[in-house]
Amino acid sequence: MAAIRAIRFPALGRIELIEREEPPAPSGAEVLVESAFLGICGSDLHVLHGRHPFVRPPVITGHEWVGRVRSAGPDSGFRPGEPVVINPLVTCGTCRACRAGRLNHCEQAKVMGFRLPGTAQTRFLTDARQLHRIPATMDESLAALSEPVAVGVHAAKRAPDLETVLVIGGGTIGLCVLLALKAAGAASVVVVEPRAQKRMLAQRLGAADAIAPEAMGESARFTAVFDCVASQATLEAACRQCIGGGTIVVVGVAEAGRQIPLPRLQRFEIDLVGTGMYVPADIDEAIAALADGRIDAAPLISAVRPLDDAEAAFTEAMRPDSVKILIDMR
Ligand SMILES: [Zn+2]
Ligand SMILES: [Zn+2]
């Protein structure tokens, strides 16, 4: 029987390429998809190294993904050959949050590559409702960025006043938040990032300024602050630099609790809000903006590596100057 290939984390710090049995033919609303590109995400690396708050190996990794329909169940609504990206968030569909369309609030939700087998497989079965069509003419490597861009699209909606914006952290998610903020009409977005190369990239992507943390003026204030790091230090900086009545959006994944500088938040009526993943409409917005060029995420792609070099690709993704490493799964 033919086998498929998959990238698995068997234990902390270890990456292996495995063979798995070919999935069965899709039935009902199932779709068998064939992978094109996989993005390596910081949260995948957190799982690999035991720094994820909820998930430990072993796991088949992967949640940033683009591919094509290979065969489709009769009730799926898909046809072979259609290019698609995936929503890795698998929800219960019946709880109050799901019924209200706030799928990212579903407490039964599981995410592919974390508590479910991930998309780092050459072929796999999924449910039609996890798939989003992309335009046939769309560059597939750019489409692989739909998921992190959707994180930015959703995050940008969490702050009502985007007059002056500070983004803390210039990694992939910080830069995706920057791109989504610009697409949402934010005129002035400043990025704080310790590494010079990422600051240059932020400016290339439209940041009004990109500055090192130590160069940040203590008195600068912003109507919205997006903390894409969520360390104790960045959370304190966010509280310091948010204007009275402004909003702090926590985008970064903290591996533990943090202390909140409550007196300033209380006295100046600063809203501290979280943002978690996205809803399906955010993915469609990300696809549309990537497809028509309103969001140009191409500069985020640091390298594309073949599946055979998966282990080296994950090592490369850990380098501080790497932004998005894609694995060519074809
Ligand atoms: Zn991700
Ligand atoms: Zn639910």
mmCIF file of C-alpha atoms and ligand atoms in Angstrom:
data_model
loop_
_atom_site.group_PDB
_atom_site.id
_atom_site.type_symbol
_atom_site.label_atom_id
_atom_site.label_comp_id
_atom_site.label_asym_id
_atom_site.label_seq_id
_atom_site.Cartn_x
_atom_site.Cartn_y
_atom_site.Cartn_z
ATOM 1 C CA MET A 1 0.000 0.000 0.000
ATOM 2 C CA ALA A 2 1.215 3.476 -0.809
ATOM 3 C CA ALA A 3 2.442 5.529 2.120
ATOM 4 C CA ILE A 4 2.344 9.187 2.897
ATOM 5 C CA ARG A 5 5.095 11.146 4.647
ATOM 6 C CA ALA A 6 4.702 13.272 7.765
ATOM 7 C CA ILE A 7 6.808 15.440 10.088
ATOM 8 C CA ARG A 8 6.487 14.306 13.691
ATOM 9 C CA PHE A 9 7.907 15.497 16.994
ATOM 10 C CA PRO A 10 8.420 12.151 18.821
ATOM 11 C CA ALA A 11 9.805 13.772 21.986
ATOM 12 C CA LEU A 12 11.006 17.155 23.229
ATOM 13 C CA GLY A 13 13.547 18.681 20.870
ATOM 14 C CA ARG A 14 13.310 15.854 18.302
ATOM 15 C CA ILE A 15 12.007 15.957 14.711
ATOM 16 C CA GLU A 16 11.491 12.917 12.511
ATOM 17 C CA LEU A 17 10.138 12.189 9.050
ATOM 18 C CA ILE A 18 7.791 9.211 9.219
ATOM 19 C CA GLU A 19 5.715 7.179 6.807
ATOM 20 C CA ARG A 20 2.029 6.689 7.509
ATOM 21 C CA GLU A 21 -0.593 4.594 5.826
ATOM 22 C CA GLU A 22 -2.373 6.184 2.884
ATOM 23 C CA PRO A 23 -5.681 7.668 4.146
ATOM 24 C CA PRO A 24 -8.899 5.952 2.992
ATOM 25 C CA ALA A 25 -11.060 7.484 0.235
ATOM 26 C CA PRO A 26 -13.141 10.397 1.536
ATOM 27 C CA SER A 27 -16.785 9.817 2.343
ATOM 28 C CA GLY A 28 -19.606 12.223 3.273
ATOM 29 C CA ALA A 29 -18.189 15.700 3.836
ATOM 30 C CA GLU A 30 -14.599 14.499 4.018
ATOM 31 C CA VAL A 31 -11.931 15.744 1.638
ATOM 32 C CA LEU A 32 -8.588 14.142 0.856
ATOM 33 C CA VAL A 33 -6.098 16.945 0.342
ATOM 34 C CA GLU A 34 -2.597 16.951 -1.118
ATOM 35 C CA SER A 35 -0.083 19.321 0.495
ATOM 36 C CA ALA A 36 1.835 22.012 -1.375
ATOM 37 C CA PHE A 37 3.505 24.220 1.259
ATOM 38 C CA LEU A 38 3.724 24.137 5.035
ATOM 39 C CA GLY A 39 4.732 27.128 7.156
ATOM 40 C CA ILE A 40 6.812 26.653 10.311
ATOM 41 C CA CYS A 41 5.325 28.721 13.128
ATOM 42 C CA GLY A 42 6.799 29.927 16.417
ATOM 43 C CA SER A 43 4.111 27.988 18.268
ATOM 44 C CA ASP A 44 5.269 24.748 16.556
ATOM 45 C CA LEU A 45 8.741 25.489 17.922
ATOM 46 C CA HIS A 46 7.234 26.116 21.377
ATOM 47 C CA VAL A 47 5.699 22.626 21.310
ATOM 48 C CA LEU A 48 8.982 21.110 20.096
ATOM 49 C CA HIS A 49 10.892 22.674 22.993
ATOM 50 C CA GLY A 50 8.341 22.251 25.785
ATOM 51 C CA ARG A 51 7.467 25.934 25.989
ATOM 52 C CA HIS A 52 3.858 25.649 24.821
ATOM 53 C CA PRO A 53 1.344 26.252 27.631
ATOM 54 C CA PHE A 54 -0.916 23.301 26.744
ATOM 55 C CA VAL A 55 0.786 20.823 24.393
ATOM 56 C CA ARG A 56 3.762 18.437 24.573
ATOM 57 C CA PRO A 57 5.170 15.957 21.998
ATOM 58 C CA PRO A 58 4.559 13.423 20.568
ATOM 59 C CA VAL A 59 2.606 15.136 17.811
ATOM 60 C CA ILE A 60 2.463 15.396 14.029
ATOM 61 C CA THR A 61 3.105 19.092 13.601
ATOM 62 C CA GLY A 62 1.751 21.674 11.136
ATOM 63 C CA HIS A 63 -1.103 24.146 10.943
ATOM 64 C CA GLU A 64 -0.027 26.728 8.316
ATOM 65 C CA TRP A 65 -0.827 24.976 5.095
ATOM 66 C CA VAL A 66 -1.841 25.245 1.456
ATOM 67 C CA GLY A 67 -2.628 22.423 -0.932
ATOM 68 C CA ARG A 68 -5.150 20.993 -3.342
ATOM 69 C CA VAL A 69 -8.165 18.741 -3.205
ATOM 70 C CA ARG A 70 -7.173 15.273 -4.403
ATOM 71 C CA SER A 71 -10.569 13.653 -3.977
ATOM 72 C CA ALA A 72 -13.740 14.802 -2.306
ATOM 73 C CA GLY A 73 -16.632 13.098 -0.531
ATOM 74 C CA PRO A 74 -20.100 13.482 -2.160
ATOM 75 C CA ASP A 75 -21.336 15.924 0.517
ATOM 76 C CA SER A 76 -18.156 18.041 0.721
ATOM 77 C CA GLY A 77 -18.972 20.620 -1.953
ATOM 78 C CA PHE A 78 -15.389 20.388 -3.247
ATOM 79 C CA ARG A 79 -13.983 19.105 -6.518
ATOM 80 C CA PRO A 80 -10.608 17.480 -7.238
ATOM 81 C CA GLY A 81 -7.907 20.001 -8.143
ATOM 82 C CA GLU A 82 -9.300 22.968 -6.219
ATOM 83 C CA PRO A 83 -6.572 24.919 -4.370
ATOM 84 C CA VAL A 84 -7.337 25.383 -0.675
ATOM 85 C CA VAL A 85 -5.930 26.591 2.622
ATOM 86 C CA ILE A 86 -6.918 25.129 5.963
ATOM 87 C CA ASN A 87 -8.486 26.429 9.127
ATOM 88 C CA PRO A 88 -6.671 24.287 11.709
ATOM 89 C CA LEU A 89 -9.141 25.182 14.469
ATOM 90 C CA VAL A 90 -11.562 22.259 14.842
ATOM 91 C CA THR A 91 -14.592 23.295 16.870
ATOM 92 C CA CYS A 92 -17.501 21.382 18.431
ATOM 93 C CA GLY A 93 -20.141 23.208 16.364
ATOM 94 C CA THR A 94 -22.800 22.980 19.077
ATOM 95 C CA CYS A 95 -21.746 25.125 22.060
ATOM 96 C CA ARG A 96 -22.950 28.683 22.674
ATOM 97 C CA ALA A 97 -19.763 30.175 21.156
ATOM 98 C CA CYS A 98 -19.970 27.992 18.026
ATOM 99 C CA ARG A 99 -23.658 28.754 17.523
ATOM 100 C CA ALA A 100 -22.873 32.470 17.800
ATOM 101 C CA GLY A 101 -20.148 32.154 15.139
ATOM 102 C CA ARG A 102 -17.380 32.909 17.655
ATOM 103 C CA LEU A 103 -15.652 29.659 16.796
ATOM 104 C CA ASN A 104 -12.387 30.818 18.363
ATOM 105 C CA HIS A 105 -14.156 30.897 21.757
ATOM 106 C CA CYS A 106 -15.194 27.228 21.607
ATOM 107 C CA GLU A 107 -13.817 25.599 24.737
ATOM 108 C CA GLN A 108 -13.959 22.158 23.111
ATOM 109 C CA ALA A 109 -11.838 23.334 20.168
ATOM 110 C CA LYS A 110 -8.687 21.505 19.198
ATOM 111 C CA VAL A 111 -6.041 22.752 16.811
ATOM 112 C CA MET A 112 -4.352 20.621 14.160
ATOM 113 C CA GLY A 113 -0.674 20.202 14.960
ATOM 114 C CA PHE A 114 -1.329 20.588 18.688
ATOM 115 C CA ARG A 115 -4.012 18.339 20.144
ATOM 116 C CA LEU A 116 -4.895 16.865 16.747
ATOM 117 C CA PRO A 117 -2.581 15.465 14.050
ATOM 118 C CA GLY A 118 -1.205 18.394 12.063
ATOM 119 C CA THR A 119 -1.000 19.285 8.413
ATOM 120 C CA ALA A 120 2.678 18.328 7.972
ATOM 121 C CA GLN A 121 1.628 15.304 5.943
ATOM 122 C CA THR A 122 1.886 14.869 2.201
ATOM 123 C CA ARG A 123 -1.810 13.855 2.089
ATOM 124 C CA PHE A 124 -4.481 13.758 4.746
ATOM 125 C CA LEU A 125 -8.237 13.598 5.251
ATOM 126 C CA THR A 126 -10.079 16.576 6.643
ATOM 127 C CA ASP A 127 -13.626 17.850 6.922
ATOM 128 C CA ALA A 128 -14.852 20.216 4.197
ATOM 129 C CA ARG A 129 -15.701 22.874 6.783
ATOM 130 C CA GLN A 130 -11.982 23.249 7.640
ATOM 131 C CA LEU A 131 -11.117 24.241 4.056
ATOM 132 C CA HIS A 132 -11.156 27.653 2.369
ATOM 133 C CA ARG A 133 -10.910 27.979 -1.412
ATOM 134 C CA ILE A 134 -8.235 30.293 -2.791
ATOM 135 C CA PRO A 135 -8.185 31.879 -6.272
ATOM 136 C CA ALA A 136 -6.714 29.521 -8.887
ATOM 137 C CA THR A 137 -4.217 32.236 -9.886
ATOM 138 C CA MET A 138 -2.981 32.849 -6.346
ATOM 139 C CA ASP A 139 0.673 32.138 -5.578
ATOM 140 C CA GLU A 140 0.589 29.034 -3.356
ATOM 141 C CA SER A 141 3.586 30.042 -1.241
ATOM 142 C CA LEU A 142 1.831 33.325 -0.398
ATOM 143 C CA ALA A 143 -1.394 31.459 0.342
ATOM 144 C CA ALA A 144 0.540 29.430 2.932
ATOM 145 C CA LEU A 145 0.650 32.686 4.925
ATOM 146 C CA SER A 146 -3.157 32.969 5.106
ATOM 147 C CA GLU A 147 -3.242 31.523 8.630
ATOM 148 C CA PRO A 148 -0.737 33.891 10.303
ATOM 149 C CA VAL A 149 -2.187 36.822 8.329
ATOM 150 C CA ALA A 150 -5.655 35.833 9.622
ATOM 151 C CA VAL A 151 -4.242 36.101 13.160
ATOM 152 C CA GLY A 152 -3.262 39.680 12.305
ATOM 153 C CA VAL A 153 -6.605 40.444 10.658
ATOM 154 C CA HIS A 154 -8.463 39.271 13.759
ATOM 155 C CA ALA A 155 -6.104 41.037 16.191
ATOM 156 C CA ALA A 156 -6.484 44.357 14.343
ATOM 157 C CA LYS A 157 -10.249 44.229 15.004
ATOM 158 C CA ARG A 158 -9.743 43.994 18.768
ATOM 159 C CA ALA A 159 -8.699 47.654 19.160
ATOM 160 C CA PRO A 160 -11.303 50.304 18.271
ATOM 161 C CA ASP A 161 -8.934 53.261 17.812
ATOM 162 C CA LEU A 162 -6.059 52.753 15.370
ATOM 163 C CA GLU A 163 -5.011 56.409 15.179
ATOM 164 C CA THR A 164 -1.480 55.743 16.463
ATOM 165 C CA VAL A 165 -0.390 52.158 16.944
ATOM 166 C CA LEU A 166 2.539 50.443 18.609
ATOM 167 C CA VAL A 167 3.383 46.834 17.742
ATOM 168 C CA ILE A 168 5.779 45.187 20.195
ATOM 169 C CA GLY A 169 7.743 42.381 18.527
ATOM 170 C CA GLY A 170 8.730 42.127 14.865
ATOM 171 C CA GLY A 171 8.553 38.347 14.393
ATOM 172 C CA THR A 172 6.150 36.728 11.942
ATOM 173 C CA ILE A 173 3.060 37.496 14.006
ATOM 174 C CA GLY A 174 4.138 41.062 14.811
ATOM 175 C CA LEU A 175 4.753 41.662 11.119
ATOM 176 C CA CYS A 176 1.428 40.041 10.154
ATOM 177 C CA VAL A 177 -0.295 42.322 12.680
ATOM 178 C CA LEU A 178 1.527 45.284 11.099
ATOM 179 C CA LEU A 179 0.366 44.240 7.606
ATOM 180 C CA ALA A 180 -3.231 43.734 8.776
ATOM 181 C CA LEU A 181 -3.242 47.090 10.597
ATOM 182 C CA LYS A 182 -2.009 48.867 7.462
ATOM 183 C CA ALA A 183 -4.684 47.107 5.384
ATOM 184 C CA ALA A 184 -7.281 48.129 8.001
ATOM 185 C CA GLY A 185 -6.317 51.780 7.486
ATOM 186 C CA ALA A 186 -3.951 52.444 10.393
ATOM 187 C CA ALA A 187 -1.867 55.384 9.225
ATOM 188 C CA SER A 188 0.960 55.267 11.736
ATOM 189 C CA VAL A 189 2.245 51.953 13.052
ATOM 190 C CA VAL A 190 5.500 51.891 15.025
ATOM 191 C CA VAL A 191 7.235 48.548 15.588
ATOM 192 C CA VAL A 192 9.551 47.848 18.526
ATOM 193 C CA GLU A 193 11.974 45.013 17.838
ATOM 194 C CA PRO A 194 15.464 44.275 19.189
ATOM 195 C CA ARG A 195 16.923 42.835 15.964
ATOM 196 C CA ALA A 196 18.068 45.285 13.284
ATOM 197 C CA GLN A 197 17.225 42.961 10.378
ATOM 198 C CA LYS A 198 13.622 42.583 11.517
ATOM 199 C CA ARG A 199 13.366 46.344 12.044
ATOM 200 C CA MET A 200 14.420 46.832 8.420
ATOM 201 C CA LEU A 201 11.794 44.339 7.323
ATOM 202 C CA ALA A 202 9.115 46.129 9.374
ATOM 203 C CA GLN A 203 9.947 49.396 7.628
ATOM 204 C CA ARG A 204 9.859 47.708 4.254
ATOM 205 C CA LEU A 205 6.377 46.424 5.140
ATOM 206 C CA GLY A 206 5.084 49.897 5.923
ATOM 207 C CA ALA A 207 5.930 50.678 9.546
ATOM 208 C CA ALA A 208 6.147 54.441 10.158
ATOM 209 C CA ASP A 209 9.162 53.680 12.327
ATOM 210 C CA ALA A 210 10.914 50.606 13.675
ATOM 211 C CA ILE A 211 12.933 51.091 16.805
ATOM 212 C CA ALA A 212 14.993 49.096 19.299
ATOM 213 C CA PRO A 213 13.367 48.661 22.752
ATOM 214 C CA GLU A 214 16.055 50.769 24.454
ATOM 215 C CA ALA A 215 15.473 53.608 21.966
ATOM 216 C CA MET A 216 11.767 53.818 22.785
ATOM 217 C CA GLY A 217 10.969 57.179 24.410
ATOM 218 C CA GLU A 218 9.373 56.726 27.844
ATOM 219 C CA SER A 219 6.817 59.427 27.102
ATOM 220 C CA ALA A 220 5.590 58.125 23.727
ATOM 221 C CA ARG A 221 1.899 57.171 23.873
ATOM 222 C CA PHE A 222 -0.282 55.202 21.449
ATOM 223 C CA THR A 223 -4.032 54.705 21.091
ATOM 224 C CA ALA A 224 -3.513 50.973 20.591
ATOM 225 C CA VAL A 225 -0.623 48.711 21.602
ATOM 226 C CA PHE A 226 -0.290 45.166 20.241
ATOM 227 C CA ASP A 227 1.964 43.062 22.465
ATOM 228 C CA CYS A 228 3.157 40.256 20.191
ATOM 229 C CA VAL A 229 5.687 38.997 22.750
ATOM 230 C CA ALA A 230 3.682 38.891 26.021
ATOM 231 C CA SER A 231 6.726 38.768 28.300
ATOM 232 C CA GLN A 232 6.629 40.556 31.660
ATOM 233 C CA ALA A 233 8.784 43.353 30.234
ATOM 234 C CA THR A 234 6.717 43.860 27.068
ATOM 235 C CA LEU A 235 3.437 43.816 28.989
ATOM 236 C CA GLU A 236 4.801 46.539 31.297
ATOM 237 C CA ALA A 237 5.984 48.547 28.272
ATOM 238 C CA ALA A 238 2.540 48.169 26.682
ATOM 239 C CA CYS A 239 0.826 49.498 29.829
ATOM 240 C CA ARG A 240 3.296 52.404 30.043
ATOM 241 C CA GLN A 241 2.884 53.427 26.421
ATOM 242 C CA CYS A 242 -0.855 53.119 25.994
ATOM 243 C CA ILE A 243 -2.784 56.391 26.061
ATOM 244 C CA GLY A 244 -5.562 56.869 28.619
ATOM 245 C CA GLY A 245 -8.695 55.207 27.229
ATOM 246 C CA GLY A 246 -6.581 53.204 24.793
ATOM 247 C CA THR A 247 -6.422 49.464 24.206
ATOM 248 C CA ILE A 248 -3.695 46.909 24.766
ATOM 249 C CA VAL A 249 -4.147 43.770 22.674
ATOM 250 C CA VAL A 250 -2.207 40.724 23.888
ATOM 251 C CA VAL A 251 -1.265 38.731 20.794
ATOM 252 C CA GLY A 252 1.797 36.822 22.043
ATOM 253 C CA VAL A 253 1.424 33.428 23.738
ATOM 254 C CA ALA A 254 2.660 33.636 27.335
ATOM 255 C CA GLU A 255 3.861 30.292 28.708
ATOM 256 C CA ALA A 256 2.880 31.380 32.246
ATOM 257 C CA GLY A 257 1.035 34.066 34.209
ATOM 258 C CA ARG A 258 2.154 37.698 34.165
ATOM 259 C CA GLN A 259 1.866 40.562 36.604
ATOM 260 C CA ILE A 260 -0.306 43.393 35.316
ATOM 261 C CA PRO A 261 0.486 47.005 36.308
ATOM 262 C CA LEU A 262 -3.065 47.476 37.511
ATOM 263 C CA PRO A 263 -2.867 51.005 39.002
ATOM 264 C CA ARG A 264 -2.194 52.644 35.622
ATOM 265 C CA LEU A 265 -4.777 50.475 33.835
ATOM 266 C CA GLN A 266 -7.405 51.393 36.421
ATOM 267 C CA ARG A 267 -6.593 55.080 36.767
ATOM 268 C CA PHE A 268 -6.473 55.769 33.023
ATOM 269 C CA GLU A 269 -9.207 53.369 31.906
ATOM 270 C CA ILE A 270 -6.950 51.338 29.642
ATOM 271 C CA ASP A 271 -8.541 48.206 28.186
ATOM 272 C CA LEU A 272 -6.402 45.077 28.237
ATOM 273 C CA VAL A 273 -7.818 42.544 25.787
ATOM 274 C CA GLY A 274 -6.739 39.201 24.420
ATOM 275 C CA THR A 275 -6.874 37.996 20.853
ATOM 276 C CA GLY A 276 -6.982 34.281 20.076
ATOM 277 C CA MET A 277 -6.642 32.878 16.577
ATOM 278 C CA TYR A 278 -9.488 33.947 14.221
ATOM 279 C CA VAL A 279 -12.931 33.102 12.883
ATOM 280 C CA PRO A 280 -13.447 31.747 9.335
ATOM 281 C CA ALA A 281 -14.303 35.208 7.960
ATOM 282 C CA ASP A 282 -10.848 36.436 9.034
ATOM 283 C CA ILE A 283 -9.260 33.675 6.931
ATOM 284 C CA ASP A 284 -11.321 34.714 3.896
ATOM 285 C CA GLU A 285 -10.289 38.352 4.454
ATOM 286 C CA ALA A 286 -6.646 37.302 4.699
ATOM 287 C CA ILE A 287 -6.924 35.264 1.470
ATOM 288 C CA ALA A 288 -8.567 38.167 -0.373
ATOM 289 C CA ALA A 289 -6.004 40.730 0.824
ATOM 290 C CA LEU A 290 -3.072 38.441 -0.020
ATOM 291 C CA ALA A 291 -4.564 37.604 -3.426
ATOM 292 C CA ASP A 292 -5.178 41.198 -4.539
ATOM 293 C CA GLY A 293 -1.961 42.595 -3.065
ATOM 294 C CA ARG A 294 -3.486 44.806 -0.357
ATOM 295 C CA ILE A 295 -1.289 42.713 1.901
ATOM 296 C CA ASP A 296 2.123 41.917 0.463
ATOM 297 C CA ALA A 297 3.491 39.207 2.716
ATOM 298 C CA ALA A 298 6.119 37.908 0.265
ATOM 299 C CA PRO A 299 8.990 39.602 2.169
ATOM 300 C CA LEU A 300 8.102 37.478 5.227
ATOM 301 C CA ILE A 301 9.261 34.281 3.480
ATOM 302 C CA SER A 302 12.877 33.730 4.558
ATOM 303 C CA ALA A 303 13.348 30.408 2.739
ATOM 304 C CA VAL A 304 11.566 27.457 1.120
ATOM 305 C CA ARG A 305 13.052 24.025 1.948
ATOM 306 C CA PRO A 306 12.250 20.542 0.609
ATOM 307 C CA LEU A 307 10.479 18.023 2.846
ATOM 308 C CA ASP A 308 13.638 15.886 2.985
ATOM 309 C CA ASP A 309 15.344 18.781 4.792
ATOM 310 C CA ALA A 310 12.549 19.235 7.351
ATOM 311 C CA GLU A 311 14.808 18.818 10.367
ATOM 312 C CA ALA A 312 17.248 21.456 9.088
ATOM 313 C CA ALA A 313 14.311 23.715 8.240
ATOM 314 C CA PHE A 314 13.076 23.645 11.847
ATOM 315 C CA THR A 315 16.598 24.432 13.064
ATOM 316 C CA GLU A 316 16.742 27.307 10.584
ATOM 317 C CA ALA A 317 13.354 28.572 11.800
ATOM 318 C CA MET A 318 14.781 28.897 15.310
ATOM 319 C CA ARG A 319 17.447 31.369 14.197
ATOM 320 C CA PRO A 320 16.592 34.845 15.474
ATOM 321 C CA ASP A 321 16.746 36.434 12.008
ATOM 322 C CA SER A 322 14.430 33.873 10.379
ATOM 323 C CA VAL A 323 10.906 35.015 9.733
ATOM 324 C CA LYS A 324 8.818 32.434 7.824
ATOM 325 C CA ILE A 325 10.373 29.190 6.634
ATOM 326 C CA LEU A 326 8.184 27.171 4.271
ATOM 327 C CA ILE A 327 8.536 23.463 3.584
ATOM 328 C CA ASP A 328 7.748 22.329 0.058
ATOM 329 C CA MET A 329 5.642 19.200 0.666
ATOM 330 C CA ARG A 330 5.230 18.252 -3.030
HETATM 331 ZN ZN ZN B 1 0.954 29.600 13.567
HETATM 332 ZN ZN ZN B 2 -18.045 24.870 20.314
#
